[in-house]
mmCIF file of C-alpha atoms in Angstrom:
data_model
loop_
_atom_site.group_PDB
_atom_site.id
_atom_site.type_symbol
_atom_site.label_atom_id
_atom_site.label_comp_id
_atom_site.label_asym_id
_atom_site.label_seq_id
_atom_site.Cartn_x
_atom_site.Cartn_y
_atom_site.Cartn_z
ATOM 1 C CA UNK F 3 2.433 -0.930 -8.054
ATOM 2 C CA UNK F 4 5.594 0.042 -5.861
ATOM 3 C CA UNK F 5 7.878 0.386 -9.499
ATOM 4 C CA UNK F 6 5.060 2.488 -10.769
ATOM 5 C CA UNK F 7 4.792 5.308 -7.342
ATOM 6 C CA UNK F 8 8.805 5.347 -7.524
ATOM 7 C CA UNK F 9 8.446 6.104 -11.009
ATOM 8 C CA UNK F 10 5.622 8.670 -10.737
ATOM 9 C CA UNK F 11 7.486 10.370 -7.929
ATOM 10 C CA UNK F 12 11.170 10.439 -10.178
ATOM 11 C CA UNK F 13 9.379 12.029 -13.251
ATOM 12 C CA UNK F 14 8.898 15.038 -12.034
ATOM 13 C CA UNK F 15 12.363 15.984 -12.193
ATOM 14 C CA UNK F 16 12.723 14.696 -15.782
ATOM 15 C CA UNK F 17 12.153 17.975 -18.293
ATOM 16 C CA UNK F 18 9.310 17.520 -20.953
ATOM 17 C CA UNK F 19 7.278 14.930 -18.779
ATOM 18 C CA UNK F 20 3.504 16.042 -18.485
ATOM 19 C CA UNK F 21 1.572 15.832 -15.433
ATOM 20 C CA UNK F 22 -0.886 14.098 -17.121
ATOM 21 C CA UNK F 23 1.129 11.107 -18.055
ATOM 22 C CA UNK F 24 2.197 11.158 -14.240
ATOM 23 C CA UNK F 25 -1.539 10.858 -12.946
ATOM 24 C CA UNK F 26 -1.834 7.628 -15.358
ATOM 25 C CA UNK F 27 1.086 6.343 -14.037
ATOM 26 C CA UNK F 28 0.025 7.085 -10.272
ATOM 27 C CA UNK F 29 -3.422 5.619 -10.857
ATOM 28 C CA UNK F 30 -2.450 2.202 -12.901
ATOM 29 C CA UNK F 31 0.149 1.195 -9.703
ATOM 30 C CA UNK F 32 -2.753 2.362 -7.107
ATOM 31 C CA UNK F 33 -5.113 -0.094 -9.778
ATOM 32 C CA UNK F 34 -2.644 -2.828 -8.640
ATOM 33 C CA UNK F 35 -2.522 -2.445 -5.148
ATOM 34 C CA UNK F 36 -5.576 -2.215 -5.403
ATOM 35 C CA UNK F 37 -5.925 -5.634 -6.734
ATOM 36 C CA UNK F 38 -3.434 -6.821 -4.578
ATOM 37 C CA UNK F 39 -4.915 -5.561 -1.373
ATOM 38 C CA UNK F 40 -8.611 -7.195 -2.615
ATOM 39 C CA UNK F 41 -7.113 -11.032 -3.008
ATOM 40 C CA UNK F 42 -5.750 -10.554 0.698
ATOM 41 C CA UNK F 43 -9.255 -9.608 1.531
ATOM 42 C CA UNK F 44 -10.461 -12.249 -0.116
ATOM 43 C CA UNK F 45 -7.755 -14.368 1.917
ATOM 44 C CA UNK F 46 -8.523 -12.999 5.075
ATOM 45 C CA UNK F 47 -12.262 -14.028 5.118
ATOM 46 C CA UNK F 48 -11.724 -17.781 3.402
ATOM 47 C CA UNK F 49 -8.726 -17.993 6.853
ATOM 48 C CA UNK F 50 -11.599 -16.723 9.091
ATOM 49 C CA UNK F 51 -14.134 -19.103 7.726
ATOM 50 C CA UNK F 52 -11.971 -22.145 8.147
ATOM 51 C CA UNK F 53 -11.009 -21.566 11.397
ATOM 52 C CA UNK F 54 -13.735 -20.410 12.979
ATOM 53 C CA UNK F 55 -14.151 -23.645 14.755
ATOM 54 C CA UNK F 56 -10.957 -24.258 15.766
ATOM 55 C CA UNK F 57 -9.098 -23.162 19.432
ATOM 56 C CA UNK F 58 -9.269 -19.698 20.553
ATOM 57 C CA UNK F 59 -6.223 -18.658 20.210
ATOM 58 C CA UNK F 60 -6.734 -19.745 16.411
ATOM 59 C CA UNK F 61 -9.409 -18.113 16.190
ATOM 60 C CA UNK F 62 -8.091 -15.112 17.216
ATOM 61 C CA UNK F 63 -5.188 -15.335 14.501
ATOM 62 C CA UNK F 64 -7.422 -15.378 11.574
ATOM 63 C CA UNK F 65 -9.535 -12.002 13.131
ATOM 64 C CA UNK F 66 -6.951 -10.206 13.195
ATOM 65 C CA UNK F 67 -5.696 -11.205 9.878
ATOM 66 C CA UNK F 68 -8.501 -10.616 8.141
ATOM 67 C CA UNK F 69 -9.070 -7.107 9.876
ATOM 68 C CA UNK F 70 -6.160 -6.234 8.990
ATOM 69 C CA UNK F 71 -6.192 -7.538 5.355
ATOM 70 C CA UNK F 72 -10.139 -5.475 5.403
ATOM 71 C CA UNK F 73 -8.166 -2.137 7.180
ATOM 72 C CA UNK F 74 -5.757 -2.461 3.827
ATOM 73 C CA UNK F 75 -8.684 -3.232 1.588
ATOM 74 C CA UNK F 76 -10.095 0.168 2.142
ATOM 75 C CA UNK F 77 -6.883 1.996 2.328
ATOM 76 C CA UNK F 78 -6.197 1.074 -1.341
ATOM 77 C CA UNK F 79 -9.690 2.148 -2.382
ATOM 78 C CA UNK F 80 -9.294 5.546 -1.185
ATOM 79 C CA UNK F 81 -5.808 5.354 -2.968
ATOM 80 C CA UNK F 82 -7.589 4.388 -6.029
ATOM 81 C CA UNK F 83 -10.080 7.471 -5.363
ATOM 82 C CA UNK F 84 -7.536 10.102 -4.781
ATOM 83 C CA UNK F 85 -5.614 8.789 -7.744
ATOM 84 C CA UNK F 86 -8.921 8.928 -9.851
ATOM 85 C CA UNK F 87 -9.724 12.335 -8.759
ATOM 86 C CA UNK F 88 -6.030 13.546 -10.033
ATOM 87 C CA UNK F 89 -7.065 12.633 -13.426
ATOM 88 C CA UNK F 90 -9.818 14.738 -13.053
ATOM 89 C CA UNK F 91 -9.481 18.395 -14.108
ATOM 90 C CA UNK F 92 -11.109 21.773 -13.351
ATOM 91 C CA UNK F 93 -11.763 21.053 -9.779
ATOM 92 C CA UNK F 94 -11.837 23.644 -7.072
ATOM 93 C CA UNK F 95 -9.485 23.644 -4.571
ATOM 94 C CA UNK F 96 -11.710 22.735 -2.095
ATOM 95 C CA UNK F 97 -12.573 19.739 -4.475
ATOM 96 C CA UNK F 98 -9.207 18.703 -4.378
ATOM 97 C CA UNK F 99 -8.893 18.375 -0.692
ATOM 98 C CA UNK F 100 -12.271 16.367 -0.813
ATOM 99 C CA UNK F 101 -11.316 13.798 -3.829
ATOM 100 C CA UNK F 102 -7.730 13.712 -3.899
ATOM 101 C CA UNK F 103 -6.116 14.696 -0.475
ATOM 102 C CA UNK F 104 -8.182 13.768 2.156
ATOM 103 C CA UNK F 105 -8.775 9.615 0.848
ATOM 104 C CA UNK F 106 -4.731 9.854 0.332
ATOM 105 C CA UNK F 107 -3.620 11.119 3.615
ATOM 106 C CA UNK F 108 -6.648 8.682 5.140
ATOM 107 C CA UNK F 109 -5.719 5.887 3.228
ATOM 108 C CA UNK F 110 -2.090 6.052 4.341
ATOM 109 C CA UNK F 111 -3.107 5.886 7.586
ATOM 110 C CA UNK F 112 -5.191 2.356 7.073
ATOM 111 C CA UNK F 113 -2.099 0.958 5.812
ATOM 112 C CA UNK F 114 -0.039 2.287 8.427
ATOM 113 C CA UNK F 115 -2.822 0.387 11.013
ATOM 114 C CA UNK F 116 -3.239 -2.571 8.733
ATOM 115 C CA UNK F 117 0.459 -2.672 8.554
ATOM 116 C CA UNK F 118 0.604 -2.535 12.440
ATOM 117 C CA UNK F 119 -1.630 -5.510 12.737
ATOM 118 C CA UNK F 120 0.156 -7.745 10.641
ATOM 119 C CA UNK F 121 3.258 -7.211 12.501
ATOM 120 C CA UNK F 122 1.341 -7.660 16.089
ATOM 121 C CA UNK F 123 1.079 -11.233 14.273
ATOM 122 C CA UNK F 124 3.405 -14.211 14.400
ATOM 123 C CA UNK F 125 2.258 -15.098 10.777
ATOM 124 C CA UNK F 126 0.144 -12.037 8.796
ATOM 125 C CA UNK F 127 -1.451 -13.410 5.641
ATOM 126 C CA UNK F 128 0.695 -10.685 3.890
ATOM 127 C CA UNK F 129 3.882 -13.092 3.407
ATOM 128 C CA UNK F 130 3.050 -16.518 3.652
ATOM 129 C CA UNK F 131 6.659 -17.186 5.408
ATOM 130 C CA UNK F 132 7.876 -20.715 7.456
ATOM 131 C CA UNK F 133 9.931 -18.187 9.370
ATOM 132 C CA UNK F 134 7.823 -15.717 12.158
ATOM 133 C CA UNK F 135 10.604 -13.387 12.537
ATOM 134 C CA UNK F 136 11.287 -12.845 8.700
ATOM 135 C CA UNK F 137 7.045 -12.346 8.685
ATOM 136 C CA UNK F 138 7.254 -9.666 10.898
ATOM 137 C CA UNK F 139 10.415 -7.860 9.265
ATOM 138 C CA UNK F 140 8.323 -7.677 6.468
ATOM 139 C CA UNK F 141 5.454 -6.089 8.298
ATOM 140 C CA UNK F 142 7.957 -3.903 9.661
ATOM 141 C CA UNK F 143 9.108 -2.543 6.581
ATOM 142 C CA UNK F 144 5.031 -1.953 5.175
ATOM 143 C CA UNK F 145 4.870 0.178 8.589
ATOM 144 C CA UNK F 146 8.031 2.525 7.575
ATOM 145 C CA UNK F 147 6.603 2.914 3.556
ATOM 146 C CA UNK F 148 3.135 3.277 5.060
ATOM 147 C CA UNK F 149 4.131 6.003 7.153
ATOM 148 C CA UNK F 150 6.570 7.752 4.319
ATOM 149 C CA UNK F 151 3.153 7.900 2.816
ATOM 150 C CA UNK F 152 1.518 9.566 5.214
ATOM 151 C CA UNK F 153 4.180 12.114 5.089
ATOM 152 C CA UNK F 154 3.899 12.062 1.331
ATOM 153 C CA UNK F 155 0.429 13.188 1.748
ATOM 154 C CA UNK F 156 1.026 15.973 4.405
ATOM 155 C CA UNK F 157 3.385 17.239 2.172
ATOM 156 C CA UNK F 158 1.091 17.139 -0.621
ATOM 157 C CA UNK F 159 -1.435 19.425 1.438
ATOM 158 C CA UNK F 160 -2.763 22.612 -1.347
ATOM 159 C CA UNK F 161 -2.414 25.729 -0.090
ATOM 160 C CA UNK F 162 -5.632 27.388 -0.758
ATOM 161 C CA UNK F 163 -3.675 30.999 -1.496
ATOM 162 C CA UNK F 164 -1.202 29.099 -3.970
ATOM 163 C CA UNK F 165 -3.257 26.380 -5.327
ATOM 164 C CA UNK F 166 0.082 24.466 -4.990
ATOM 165 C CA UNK F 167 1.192 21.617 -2.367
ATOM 166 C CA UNK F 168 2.605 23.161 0.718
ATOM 167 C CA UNK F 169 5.782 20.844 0.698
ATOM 168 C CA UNK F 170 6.125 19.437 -2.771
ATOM 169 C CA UNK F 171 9.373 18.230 -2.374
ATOM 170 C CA UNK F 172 8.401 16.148 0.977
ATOM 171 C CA UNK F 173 5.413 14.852 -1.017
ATOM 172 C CA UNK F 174 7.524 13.066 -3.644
ATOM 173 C CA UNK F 175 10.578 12.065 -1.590
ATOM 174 C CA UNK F 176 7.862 10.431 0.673
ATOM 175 C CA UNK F 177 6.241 8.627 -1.951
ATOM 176 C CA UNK F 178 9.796 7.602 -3.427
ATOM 177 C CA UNK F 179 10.700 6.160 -0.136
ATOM 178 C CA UNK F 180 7.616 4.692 0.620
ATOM 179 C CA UNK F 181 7.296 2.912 -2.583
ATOM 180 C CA UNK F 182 10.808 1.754 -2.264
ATOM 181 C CA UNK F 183 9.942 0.269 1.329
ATOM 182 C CA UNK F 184 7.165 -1.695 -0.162
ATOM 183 C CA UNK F 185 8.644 -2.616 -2.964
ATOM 184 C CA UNK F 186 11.509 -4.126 -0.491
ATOM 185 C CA UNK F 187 8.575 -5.870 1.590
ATOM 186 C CA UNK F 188 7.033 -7.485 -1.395
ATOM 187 C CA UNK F 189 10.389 -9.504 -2.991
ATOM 188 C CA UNK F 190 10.093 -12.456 -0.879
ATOM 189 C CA UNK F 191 6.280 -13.162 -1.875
ATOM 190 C CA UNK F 192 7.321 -13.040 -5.510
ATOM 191 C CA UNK F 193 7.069 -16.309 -7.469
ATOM 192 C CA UNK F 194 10.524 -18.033 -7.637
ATOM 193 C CA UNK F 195 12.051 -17.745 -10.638
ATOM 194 C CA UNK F 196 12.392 -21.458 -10.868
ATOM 195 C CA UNK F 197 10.067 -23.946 -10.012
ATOM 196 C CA UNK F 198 10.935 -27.562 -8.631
ATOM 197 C CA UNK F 199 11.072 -29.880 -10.679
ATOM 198 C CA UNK F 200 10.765 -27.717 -13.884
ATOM 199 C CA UNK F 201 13.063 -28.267 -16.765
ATOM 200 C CA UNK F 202 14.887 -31.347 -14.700
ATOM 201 C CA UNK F 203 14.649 -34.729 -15.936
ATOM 202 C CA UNK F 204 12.221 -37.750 -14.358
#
């Protein structure tokens, strides 16, 4: 999903690309963090469940995980609505600000807080990391794309006079730089490229 914002936010400054093959691209990596941000839902509640019963401070953990892992949840969904609604066409300006820039500048935001949370946390369910301080480096860097994105969207604001964005340039550096942040963020929970114990001999 990260590859596929840098990608939509680079195109524009390749001749002969169409917006419309831009939009696709925007909405199929917005489909996968979409996905993405679901299974940590999903992740969130199974952590809550299991420890419901255990100390307090346990307890605690796995709230606040799985707020934050809910807080992302519905940031991608309103990704994956403003993303929709720019495949849409023939919609008013005031339409636009509705479907497309209002759920992405809101959206950003929930990641920015769900981003937040995870770092307040020794261990946040987004990298499942033996080291707390690596964990929270990694939250860090969600927190700077997140907010790149929420600068991405200000600068994506249409002007009702032009029917353009305000800063169009500021829109896709901030969704370049934000992609590239959580691109960065989301190496170490990649599966290893070799296995233990694959390919060696009993």
């Amino acid at each position: 999903g990260s590859v596929l914002f840098a990608a939509g936010a680079i195109l524009p400054l390749v001749p002969q690309v169409s917006d419309e093959l831009i939009d696709i691209i925007y909405f199929v990596g917005s489909s996968l963090y979409l996905i993405g941000a679901s299974v940590q839902v999903v992740q969130g509640r199974r952590q809550r469940l299991n420890d419901r019963r255990g100390p307090k401070n346990v307890r605690s953990f796995a709230n606040r995980n799985s707020l934050g892992a809910g807080v992302q949840g519905f940031g991608a969904i309103l990704f994956q609505t403003s993303m929709t609604g720019a495949l849409l066409s023939q919609l008013s300006i005031g339409q636009q600000e509705a479907v497309i820039w209002a759920p992405d500048l809101i959206g950003a935001i929930c990641f920015v807080t769900a981003s937040s949370i995870f770092y307040s946390l020794h261990y946040p369910i987004q990298h499942r990391s033996q080291d707390p301080e690596e964990a929270r480096f990694l939250a860090l860097l969600n927190i700077i794309g997140s907010a790149f994105f929420v600068l991405s969207a200000v600068g994506a604001y249409i002007v009702p006079l032009t029917d353009q964005p305000i800063y169009p340039f500021i829109a896709n550096l901030g969704t370049l730089v934000g992609a590239v942040f959580f691109f960065l963020s989301s190496i170490p929970g990649l599966p290893p490229r070799h296995l233990p114990g694959v390919g060696s001999r009993a």
